CSV table of C-alpha atoms in Angstrom, one decimal:
chain,number,residue,atom,x,y,z
J,1,MET,CA,25.7,1.9,0.4
J,2,TYR,CA,22.0,1.9,0.1
J,3,ALA,CA,19.6,4.5,-1.1
J,4,LEU,CA,15.9,5.1,-0.3
J,5,VAL,CA,14.0,7.0,-2.9
J,6,ASP,CA,10.7,8.4,-1.7
J,7,ALA,CA,8.2,10.3,-3.9
J,8,ASN,CA,7.3,13.5,-2.2
J,9,ASN,CA,3.6,13.7,-1.2
J,10,PHE,CA,3.1,11.0,-3.8
J,11,PHE,CA,-0.7,11.0,-4.2
J,12,CYS,CA,-0.9,14.8,-4.3
J,13,SER,CA,2.0,15.0,-6.7
J,14,CYS,CA,0.3,12.5,-9.1
J,15,GLU,CA,-2.7,14.8,-9.2
J,16,ARG,CA,-0.5,17.8,-9.9
J,17,VAL,CA,1.3,16.2,-12.8
J,18,PHE,CA,-1.8,16.4,-15.0
J,19,ASP,CA,-3.3,19.7,-13.7
J,20,SER,CA,-0.8,22.6,-13.5
J,21,ARG,CA,-3.5,24.7,-11.9
J,22,LEU,CA,-2.8,22.8,-8.6
J,23,ASP,CA,0.8,24.0,-8.4
J,24,GLY,CA,1.3,26.0,-5.2
J,25,LYS,CA,-2.3,25.3,-4.0
J,26,PRO,CA,-3.2,23.2,-1.0
J,27,VAL,CA,-4.1,19.6,-2.1
J,28,ILE,CA,-5.4,16.6,-0.1
J,29,VAL,CA,-6.4,13.1,-1.2
J,30,LEU,CA,-9.1,11.2,0.7
J,31,SER,CA,-9.3,7.6,1.8
J,32,ASN,CA,-11.9,5.1,0.6
J,33,ASN,CA,-15.4,6.5,0.7
J,34,ASP,CA,-13.9,10.0,0.9
J,35,GLY,CA,-13.5,9.5,4.7
J,36,CYS,CA,-10.3,11.1,5.8
J,37,ALA,CA,-7.1,12.7,4.5
J,38,ILE,CA,-4.4,10.2,3.7
J,39,ALA,CA,-2.1,12.5,1.6
J,40,ARG,CA,-1.4,16.3,1.9
J,41,SER,CA,0.6,18.7,0.0
J,42,ASN,CA,3.0,20.9,1.9
J,43,GLU,CA,0.6,23.8,1.5
J,44,ALA,CA,-2.2,21.7,3.1
J,45,LYS,CA,0.1,20.6,6.0
J,46,ALA,CA,0.9,24.3,6.6
J,47,LEU,CA,-2.8,24.9,7.1
J,48,GLY,CA,-2.8,22.4,10.0
J,49,ILE,CA,-4.5,19.6,8.2
J,50,LYS,CA,-3.4,16.4,10.0
J,51,MET,CA,-2.8,13.0,8.5
J,52,GLY,CA,-6.0,10.9,9.0
J,53,ALA,CA,-8.2,13.9,9.7
J,54,ASN,CA,-11.8,13.2,9.1
J,55,PHE,CA,-13.1,15.1,6.1
J,56,PHE,CA,-16.2,16.3,7.9
J,57,GLU,CA,-14.0,17.9,10.6
J,58,ILE,CA,-11.9,19.9,8.2
J,59,GLU,CA,-14.6,20.7,5.6
J,60,ASN,CA,-14.9,24.3,6.8
J,61,LEU,CA,-11.1,24.7,6.6
J,62,VAL,CA,-11.1,23.3,3.1
J,63,ARG,CA,-13.7,25.8,1.9
J,64,GLN,CA,-12.1,28.7,3.7
J,65,HIS,CA,-8.7,28.1,2.0
J,66,ASN,CA,-9.9,26.6,-1.3
J,67,VAL,CA,-8.2,23.3,-0.6
J,68,GLN,CA,-8.3,21.1,-3.7
J,69,VAL,CA,-9.8,17.7,-2.7
J,70,PHE,CA,-9.5,14.4,-4.6
J,71,SER,CA,-10.7,10.9,-4.1
J,72,THR,CA,-8.1,8.1,-4.0
J,73,ASN,CA,-7.3,7.1,-7.6
J,74,PHE,CA,-5.2,4.0,-7.1
J,75,VAL,CA,-5.2,3.1,-10.8
J,76,LEU,CA,-3.4,6.4,-11.6
J,77,TYR,CA,-1.1,6.1,-8.6
J,78,ALA,CA,-0.1,2.5,-9.2
J,79,ASP,CA,0.7,3.3,-12.9
J,80,MET,CA,2.8,6.3,-11.9
J,81,SER,CA,4.6,4.2,-9.4
J,82,LEU,CA,5.6,1.6,-12.0
J,83,ARG,CA,6.9,4.4,-14.2
J,84,ILE,CA,9.1,5.7,-11.4
J,85,LYS,CA,10.4,2.2,-10.5
J,86,GLY,CA,11.2,1.6,-14.2
J,87,LEU,CA,13.4,4.8,-14.3
J,88,LEU,CA,15.1,3.8,-11.0
J,89,SER,CA,16.3,0.5,-12.6
J,90,HIS,CA,18.6,2.6,-14.8
J,91,PHE,CA,20.5,3.8,-11.7
J,92,SER,CA,21.1,0.5,-9.9
J,93,PRO,CA,20.9,-3.2,-11.0
J,94,SER,CA,19.2,-4.0,-7.7
J,95,VAL,CA,15.9,-2.2,-6.9
J,96,GLU,CA,13.6,-3.3,-4.0
J,97,ASP,CA,10.0,-2.2,-4.5
J,98,TYR,CA,9.3,-1.3,-0.9
J,99,SER,CA,5.9,0.5,-1.3
J,100,ILE,CA,3.9,2.4,-3.8
J,101,ASP,CA,6.0,5.5,-3.3
J,102,GLU,CA,9.3,4.1,-2.0
J,103,ALA,CA,12.1,1.9,-3.3
J,104,PHE,CA,15.5,0.9,-2.0
J,105,LEU,CA,18.5,0.8,-4.3
J,106,ASP,CA,21.7,-1.1,-3.7
J,107,PHE,CA,24.9,0.8,-4.5
J,108,HIS,CA,27.4,-1.8,-3.6
J,109,GLY,CA,30.1,-1.9,-6.2
J,110,PHE,CA,29.7,1.9,-7.0
J,111,GLU,CA,32.9,2.9,-5.2
J,112,CYS,CA,34.3,4.6,-8.3
J,113,VAL,CA,31.1,6.6,-8.7
J,114,ASN,CA,30.3,10.0,-7.2
J,115,LEU,CA,27.1,8.9,-5.4
J,116,ARG,CA,25.9,12.4,-4.8
J,117,GLU,CA,26.0,13.3,-8.4
J,118,HIS,CA,24.6,10.0,-9.4
J,119,CYS,CA,21.6,10.5,-7.1
J,120,LEU,CA,21.1,14.1,-8.2
J,121,LYS,CA,20.9,12.8,-11.7
J,122,LEU,CA,18.4,10.1,-10.5
J,123,ALA,CA,16.1,12.7,-8.9
J,124,TYR,CA,16.3,14.9,-12.0
J,125,THR,CA,15.6,12.0,-14.3
J,126,VAL,CA,12.5,10.9,-12.3
J,127,ARG,CA,11.2,14.5,-12.2
J,128,GLN,CA,11.7,15.0,-16.0
J,129,GLY,CA,10.3,11.6,-16.9
J,130,THR,CA,7.2,11.5,-14.7
J,131,GLY,CA,6.8,15.0,-13.1
J,132,ILE,CA,7.1,13.5,-9.6
J,133,PRO,CA,9.6,15.1,-7.2
J,134,VAL,CA,11.6,12.6,-5.2
J,135,SER,CA,13.9,12.7,-2.2
J,136,VAL,CA,16.9,10.4,-1.9
J,137,GLY,CA,18.6,9.2,1.3
J,138,VAL,CA,22.0,7.4,1.0
J,139,ALA,CA,23.7,5.5,3.9
J,140,PRO,CA,25.6,2.3,4.7
J,141,THR,CA,22.4,0.6,5.9
J,142,LYS,CA,18.7,0.7,4.9
J,143,THR,CA,17.6,2.0,8.3
J,144,LEU,CA,20.1,4.9,8.1
J,145,ALA,CA,19.0,5.5,4.5
J,146,LYS,CA,15.5,6.0,5.9
J,147,VAL,CA,16.9,8.5,8.3
J,148,ALA,CA,18.8,10.3,5.6
J,149,ASN,CA,15.7,10.5,3.4
J,150,LYS,CA,13.8,12.4,6.1
J,151,PHE,CA,16.5,15.1,6.1
J,152,ALA,CA,16.6,15.2,2.3
J,153,LYS,CA,12.8,15.8,2.3
J,154,LYS,CA,12.9,18.3,5.2
J,155,TYR,CA,15.8,20.6,4.3
J,156,LYS,CA,16.0,22.3,0.8
J,157,ALA,CA,19.8,22.8,1.1
J,158,TYR,CA,20.3,19.1,0.4
J,159,GLN,CA,18.7,19.6,-3.0
J,160,SER,CA,16.7,16.4,-2.5
J,161,VAL,CA,19.8,14.2,-1.8
J,162,CYS,CA,21.1,13.6,1.7
J,163,MET,CA,24.1,11.3,2.3
J,164,ILE,CA,25.3,9.8,5.6
J,165,ASP,CA,28.7,8.6,4.5
J,166,THR,CA,30.8,9.4,7.6
J,167,ASP,CA,30.5,8.5,11.3
J,168,GLU,CA,30.3,12.2,12.2
J,169,LYS,CA,27.3,12.7,9.9
J,170,ARG,CA,25.7,9.5,11.3
J,171,ILE,CA,25.9,10.6,14.9
J,172,LYS,CA,24.7,14.1,14.0
J,173,ALA,CA,21.7,12.7,12.1
J,174,LEU,CA,20.8,10.3,14.9
J,175,LYS,CA,20.8,13.1,17.5
J,176,LYS,CA,18.3,15.0,15.4
J,177,THR,CA,16.0,12.0,14.9
J,178,GLU,CA,13.2,11.3,17.4
J,179,ILE,CA,13.0,7.7,18.5
J,180,GLY,CA,9.4,7.4,17.2
J,181,ASP,CA,10.6,8.2,13.6
J,182,VAL,CA,13.1,5.3,13.4
J,183,TRP,CA,12.2,2.6,11.0
J,184,GLY,CA,11.6,-0.6,12.9
J,185,ILE,CA,10.7,1.1,16.2
J,186,GLY,CA,6.9,0.7,16.6
J,187,ARG,CA,4.6,2.9,18.6
J,188,ARG,CA,4.6,0.6,21.6
J,189,TYR,CA,8.4,0.4,21.8
J,190,ALA,CA,8.7,4.1,21.2
J,191,LYS,CA,6.4,4.9,24.1
J,192,ARG,CA,8.4,2.6,26.4
J,193,LEU,CA,11.8,4.0,25.4
J,194,ILE,CA,10.6,7.6,25.8
J,195,ALA,CA,9.5,6.7,29.4
J,196,MET,CA,13.1,5.5,30.0
J,197,GLY,CA,14.5,8.8,28.7
J,198,VAL,CA,15.5,7.4,25.3
J,199,ASN,CA,14.2,10.3,23.1
J,200,THR,CA,16.4,10.1,20.0
J,201,ALA,CA,17.8,7.5,17.7
J,202,TYR,CA,21.3,8.4,19.2
J,203,ASP,CA,20.0,7.7,22.7
J,204,PHE,CA,18.8,4.3,21.5
J,205,THR,CA,22.3,3.4,20.1
J,206,GLN,CA,23.8,4.1,23.5
J,207,LEU,CA,21.7,1.3,25.1
J,208,PRO,CA,23.6,-2.0,25.8
J,209,ARG,CA,23.1,-4.4,22.9
J,210,ASP,CA,22.2,-7.2,25.3
J,211,TRP,CA,19.4,-5.1,26.8
J,212,VAL,CA,18.0,-4.4,23.4
J,213,ARG,CA,18.0,-8.1,22.4
J,214,LYS,CA,16.4,-9.1,25.7
J,215,HIS,CA,13.6,-6.5,25.7
J,216,MET,CA,13.1,-5.8,22.0
J,217,THR,CA,13.9,-9.2,20.5
J,218,VAL,CA,16.2,-9.9,17.5
J,219,MET,CA,14.2,-7.3,15.4
J,220,GLY,CA,15.1,-4.5,17.9
J,221,GLU,CA,18.8,-5.7,17.9
J,222,ARG,CA,18.8,-5.6,14.1
J,223,THR,CA,17.6,-1.9,14.1
J,224,TRP,CA,20.2,-1.1,16.8
J,225,SER,CA,23.0,-2.6,14.6
J,226,GLU,CA,21.7,-0.8,11.5
J,227,LEU,CA,21.8,2.5,13.4
J,228,HIS,CA,25.5,1.8,14.2
J,229,GLY,CA,26.2,1.4,10.5
J,230,THR,CA,26.3,-2.4,10.3
J,231,PRO,CA,24.0,-3.8,7.6
J,232,CYS,CA,21.5,-6.4,8.8
J,233,ILE,CA,18.6,-6.0,6.5
J,234,THR,CA,19.2,-7.3,3.0
J,235,MET,CA,17.7,-6.3,-0.3
J,236,GLU,CA,14.6,-8.1,-1.4
J,237,THR,CA,14.4,-7.6,-5.1
J,238,GLU,CA,11.9,-10.5,-5.6
J,239,PRO,CA,8.5,-10.0,-3.9
J,240,ARG,CA,7.7,-12.7,-1.4
J,241,ASP,CA,4.6,-14.8,-1.9
J,242,LYS,CA,1.8,-13.6,0.3
J,243,GLN,CA,0.6,-16.1,2.9
J,244,SER,CA,-2.9,-14.6,2.8
J,245,ILE,CA,-4.6,-12.3,0.3
J,246,MET,CA,-7.5,-10.1,1.4
J,247,VAL,CA,-9.8,-7.6,-0.4
J,248,SER,CA,-12.4,-5.8,1.7
J,249,ARG,CA,-14.2,-2.5,1.3
J,250,SER,CA,-16.7,-0.3,3.2
J,251,PHE,CA,-19.8,0.2,1.2
J,252,GLY,CA,-20.7,3.6,-0.2
J,253,GLN,CA,-24.0,3.2,1.8
J,254,MET,CA,-25.3,0.7,4.3
J,255,ILE,CA,-26.9,-2.4,2.7
J,256,GLU,CA,-29.6,-4.8,4.0
J,257,ASP,CA,-30.4,-7.2,1.1
J,258,LEU,CA,-28.3,-10.3,0.4
J,259,PRO,CA,-28.2,-10.0,-3.5
J,260,THR,CA,-26.4,-6.6,-3.3
J,261,ILE,CA,-23.9,-7.8,-0.7
J,262,SER,CA,-23.4,-10.9,-2.9
J,263,GLU,CA,-22.4,-8.6,-5.8
J,264,ALA,CA,-19.8,-7.0,-3.6
J,265,VAL,CA,-18.4,-10.3,-2.2
J,266,ALA,CA,-18.2,-11.7,-5.8
J,267,ASN,CA,-16.1,-8.7,-6.8
J,268,TYR,CA,-13.8,-9.1,-3.8
J,269,ALA,CA,-13.4,-12.9,-4.6
J,270,PHE,CA,-12.7,-12.0,-8.2
J,271,MET,CA,-9.9,-9.6,-7.2
J,272,CYS,CA,-8.4,-12.1,-4.7
J,273,ALA,CA,-8.3,-14.9,-7.3
J,274,ALA,CA,-6.6,-12.6,-9.8
J,275,LYS,CA,-4.0,-11.7,-7.2
J,276,VAL,CA,-3.3,-15.3,-6.2
J,277,ARG,CA,-2.8,-16.3,-9.9
J,278,LYS,CA,-0.4,-13.4,-10.3
J,279,GLN,CA,2.0,-14.9,-7.8
J,280,ARG,CA,1.5,-18.4,-9.3
J,281,CYS,CA,-0.2,-19.9,-6.3
J,282,CYS,CA,-3.4,-21.5,-5.2
J,283,ALA,CA,-5.5,-21.2,-2.1
J,284,LYS,CA,-7.0,-24.0,0.1
J,285,SER,CA,-9.3,-21.8,2.3
J,286,VAL,CA,-11.6,-18.9,1.7
J,287,LEU,CA,-12.7,-16.6,4.6
J,288,VAL,CA,-15.7,-14.4,4.2
J,289,PHE,CA,-16.9,-11.7,6.7
J,290,VAL,CA,-19.6,-9.1,7.1
J,291,ASP,CA,-19.8,-6.2,9.5
J,292,THR,CA,-22.4,-3.6,10.5
J,293,ASN,CA,-21.3,0.0,11.3
J,294,PRO,CA,-19.9,-0.1,14.8
J,295,PHE,CA,-20.2,3.8,15.0
J,296,ARG,CA,-23.9,3.6,14.6
J,297,GLU,CA,-24.8,2.7,18.1
J,298,ASP,CA,-28.5,3.4,17.3
J,299,LEU,CA,-28.6,0.4,15.0
J,300,PRO,CA,-28.5,-3.4,15.8
J,301,GLN,CA,-24.9,-4.7,15.5
J,302,TYR,CA,-23.7,-7.9,13.9
J,303,SER,CA,-20.3,-9.1,12.8
J,304,GLN,CA,-19.5,-12.6,11.6
J,305,HIS,CA,-17.1,-14.6,9.5
J,306,ILE,CA,-16.8,-18.1,8.1
J,307,ILE,CA,-13.9,-20.2,6.6
J,308,MET,CA,-14.7,-22.4,3.7
J,309,ASN,CA,-12.3,-25.2,2.9
J,310,LEU,CA,-11.8,-26.2,-0.7
J,311,PRO,CA,-11.3,-29.9,-1.5
J,312,VAL,CA,-8.3,-28.9,-3.7
J,313,ALA,CA,-6.3,-25.7,-3.5
J,314,SER,CA,-7.4,-23.6,-6.4
J,315,ASP,CA,-6.8,-20.3,-8.3
J,316,SER,CA,-10.0,-20.5,-10.3
J,317,THR,CA,-12.1,-17.3,-10.1
J,318,MET,CA,-15.3,-19.3,-10.6
J,319,GLU,CA,-14.5,-21.9,-7.8
J,320,ILE,CA,-13.2,-19.3,-5.3
J,321,THR,CA,-16.3,-17.1,-6.0
J,322,ASP,CA,-18.7,-20.0,-5.5
J,323,TYR,CA,-17.2,-20.9,-2.1
J,324,ALA,CA,-17.2,-17.2,-1.1
J,325,LEU,CA,-20.9,-16.8,-1.9
J,326,ASP,CA,-21.8,-20.0,-0.2
J,327,GLY,CA,-20.0,-18.8,2.9
J,328,LEU,CA,-21.8,-15.4,2.7
J,329,ARG,CA,-25.2,-17.2,2.5
J,330,LYS,CA,-24.3,-19.1,5.7
J,331,ILE,CA,-23.5,-16.0,7.8
J,332,TYR,CA,-25.9,-13.5,6.4
J,333,ARG,CA,-28.7,-12.5,8.7
J,334,GLN,CA,-31.7,-10.4,7.9
J,335,GLY,CA,-32.6,-7.2,9.8
J,336,TYR,CA,-29.1,-5.6,9.8
J,337,LYS,CA,-27.7,-2.7,7.9
J,338,TYR,CA,-24.3,-3.9,6.7
J,339,LYS,CA,-21.4,-1.5,6.1
J,340,LYS,CA,-18.5,-3.7,5.2
J,341,ALA,CA,-17.6,-7.1,3.7
J,342,GLY,CA,-14.5,-8.9,2.7
J,343,VAL,CA,-12.9,-12.0,1.3
J,344,MET,CA,-9.5,-13.5,2.4
J,345,LEU,CA,-7.7,-16.4,0.7
J,346,MET,CA,-5.6,-18.5,3.2
J,347,ASP,CA,-3.5,-21.7,3.2
J,348,ILE,CA,-1.7,-20.5,0.0
J,349,TYR,CA,0.6,-22.9,-1.8
J,350,ARG,CA,2.8,-22.7,-4.9
J,351,LYS,CA,1.1,-24.4,-7.8
J,352,SER,CA,3.8,-27.1,-7.9
J,353,GLU,CA,3.0,-28.0,-4.2
J,354,VAL,CA,-0.8,-28.5,-4.6
J,355,GLN,CA,-2.0,-32.0,-3.7
J,356,ALA,CA,-4.6,-33.4,-5.9
J,357,ASN,CA,-7.8,-35.2,-4.7
J,358,LEU,CA,-8.7,-38.6,-6.0
J,359,PHE,CA,-12.4,-37.7,-5.9
J,360,ASP,CA,-12.0,-34.2,-7.5
J,361,THR,CA,-14.8,-33.6,-10.0
J,362,VAL,CA,-13.6,-30.2,-11.3
J,363,ASP,CA,-12.2,-30.0,-14.8
J,364,ARG,CA,-9.1,-28.1,-13.8
J,365,GLU,CA,-7.6,-28.0,-17.2
J,366,LYS,CA,-10.7,-26.3,-18.5
J,367,HIS,CA,-10.6,-23.8,-15.6
J,368,ARG,CA,-6.9,-23.1,-16.3
J,369,ARG,CA,-7.6,-22.2,-19.9
J,370,LEU,CA,-10.5,-20.0,-19.0
J,371,MET,CA,-8.4,-18.2,-16.4
J,372,THR,CA,-5.6,-17.6,-19.0
J,373,VAL,CA,-8.1,-16.0,-21.3
J,374,LEU,CA,-9.6,-14.0,-18.5
J,375,ASP,CA,-6.3,-12.6,-17.3
J,376,THR,CA,-5.0,-11.9,-20.8
J,377,THR,CA,-8.1,-10.0,-21.8
J,378,ASN,CA,-8.3,-8.0,-18.6
J,379,ASP,CA,-4.6,-7.1,-18.7
J,380,ARG,CA,-4.9,-6.0,-22.2
J,381,TYR,CA,-8.2,-4.1,-22.2
J,382,GLY,CA,-8.6,-3.1,-18.6
J,383,ARG,CA,-9.9,-4.6,-15.4
J,384,ASN,CA,-13.4,-6.3,-15.5
J,385,THR,CA,-13.5,-6.3,-19.3
J,386,LEU,CA,-14.4,-9.9,-18.7
J,387,LYS,CA,-16.1,-10.7,-15.4
J,388,LEU,CA,-18.7,-13.0,-13.8
J,389,ALA,CA,-22.3,-12.1,-14.2
J,390,VAL,CA,-22.9,-12.3,-10.5
J,391,MET,CA,-20.6,-9.3,-9.9
J,392,GLY,CA,-23.3,-6.9,-11.2
J,393,ASP,CA,-22.7,-3.2,-11.8
J,394,GLY,CA,-21.8,-2.1,-8.3
J,395,LYS,CA,-24.1,0.9,-8.3
J,396,LYS,CA,-25.5,0.2,-4.8
J,397,TRP,CA,-22.4,-0.9,-2.9
J,398,LYS,CA,-19.5,0.8,-4.7
J,399,ILE,CA,-17.3,3.0,-2.5
J,400,LYS,CA,-17.9,6.7,-2.6
J,401,GLN,CA,-15.5,8.5,-4.9
J,402,GLU,CA,-17.2,11.8,-5.6
J,403,ARG,CA,-13.9,13.6,-6.3
J,404,LEU,CA,-12.2,11.1,-8.5
J,405,SER,CA,-9.7,12.4,-11.1
J,406,PRO,CA,-9.4,10.8,-14.5
J,407,CYS,CA,-7.1,7.8,-15.1
J,408,TYR,CA,-4.9,9.9,-17.3
J,409,THR,CA,-2.4,7.2,-18.2
J,410,THR,CA,-4.4,3.9,-18.4
J,411,ARG,CA,-7.8,4.8,-19.9
J,412,TYR,CA,-7.9,6.0,-23.5
J,413,GLU,CA,-10.8,8.4,-23.1
J,414,ASP,CA,-9.0,10.0,-20.1
J,415,PHE,CA,-5.8,10.7,-21.9
J,416,PRO,CA,-4.9,14.4,-21.6
J,417,LYS,CA,-5.9,16.3,-24.8
J,418,THR,CA,-4.2,19.4,-26.2
J,419,VAL,CA,-6.3,22.2,-27.6
């Protein structure tokens, strides 16, 4: 059996943990630059606030119902996620970190354990330990566990734990699950299946297996088998190395001058380099891009990118930043108001697979020691404690976060204080 543990309205729940005044009130969390709603409490959903709704479109509704609005605080959410995953490891030796608010648990070998009681204790422990409510779906496959989780979240009678442990329960659950809600069925396939009269997950399981494989490839067949109760998707307890790493942001305001955009690109390259080192890899190519605002049709439009190839695959912040800034200078054009830029590392290799260059002039041992000091210091004292001078202070290009809550768990001055 597998379990999917999903934190309920995770971003909103994180905000409520440290401010009890938010309990029972509608809460929403906005995307980067405070653009649109990406998380909603149940109270906010009841008001009709849709996922992805532009904030300017719901601003009157927010004022009318005193909706509490927050900017995205990824530092807080990431730390709370780590705390939850740490507690989950006490309930299964095999935990897959699926997303910031979801995790799969493998319960194979738990035949002598009352899984419902086990999962009820899990939900209670997470709530007591972090303040975050979670829902648990348990089933013979990961896809069915996803289905069960939706019922655990939707119906209070399940007390946060729904189990699909018989064929009768499986069929009943599939008949109540819309085809578009099935994990592994994308929007394009869902639209095609509905046009064929396949409206529920159960309808999908009644299609011939050969037809599914022919028209939906092996991935569709895998989902079909999983819905029949045959496990096809294994646990991935070790994160896979990313084949590309990208950091991009929309600016808080449109920018014209190269020095300011250079600060932003330097920051993005800095973050990319830290990520590639974390997975013990190096990158051979650096892609840089800039975009104007496509929604401002009254302004001249420009969008360009360039790929810079390094002579030797590297994980050095200094080297990667140098190539990123060199690429930016090549594609930058005066006379445009830029809204977004980004850096992507490509051609990523494990360090042990990096091929040296006979004519390499970089002192790589010196860079390695510097990066060790950089990462150790920033891990201990906080991001950007040590940084490159070219990264600046970010005042002109930093994303808009006018409603940002404190970093209650990771910044000393933001720790909750008792009176």
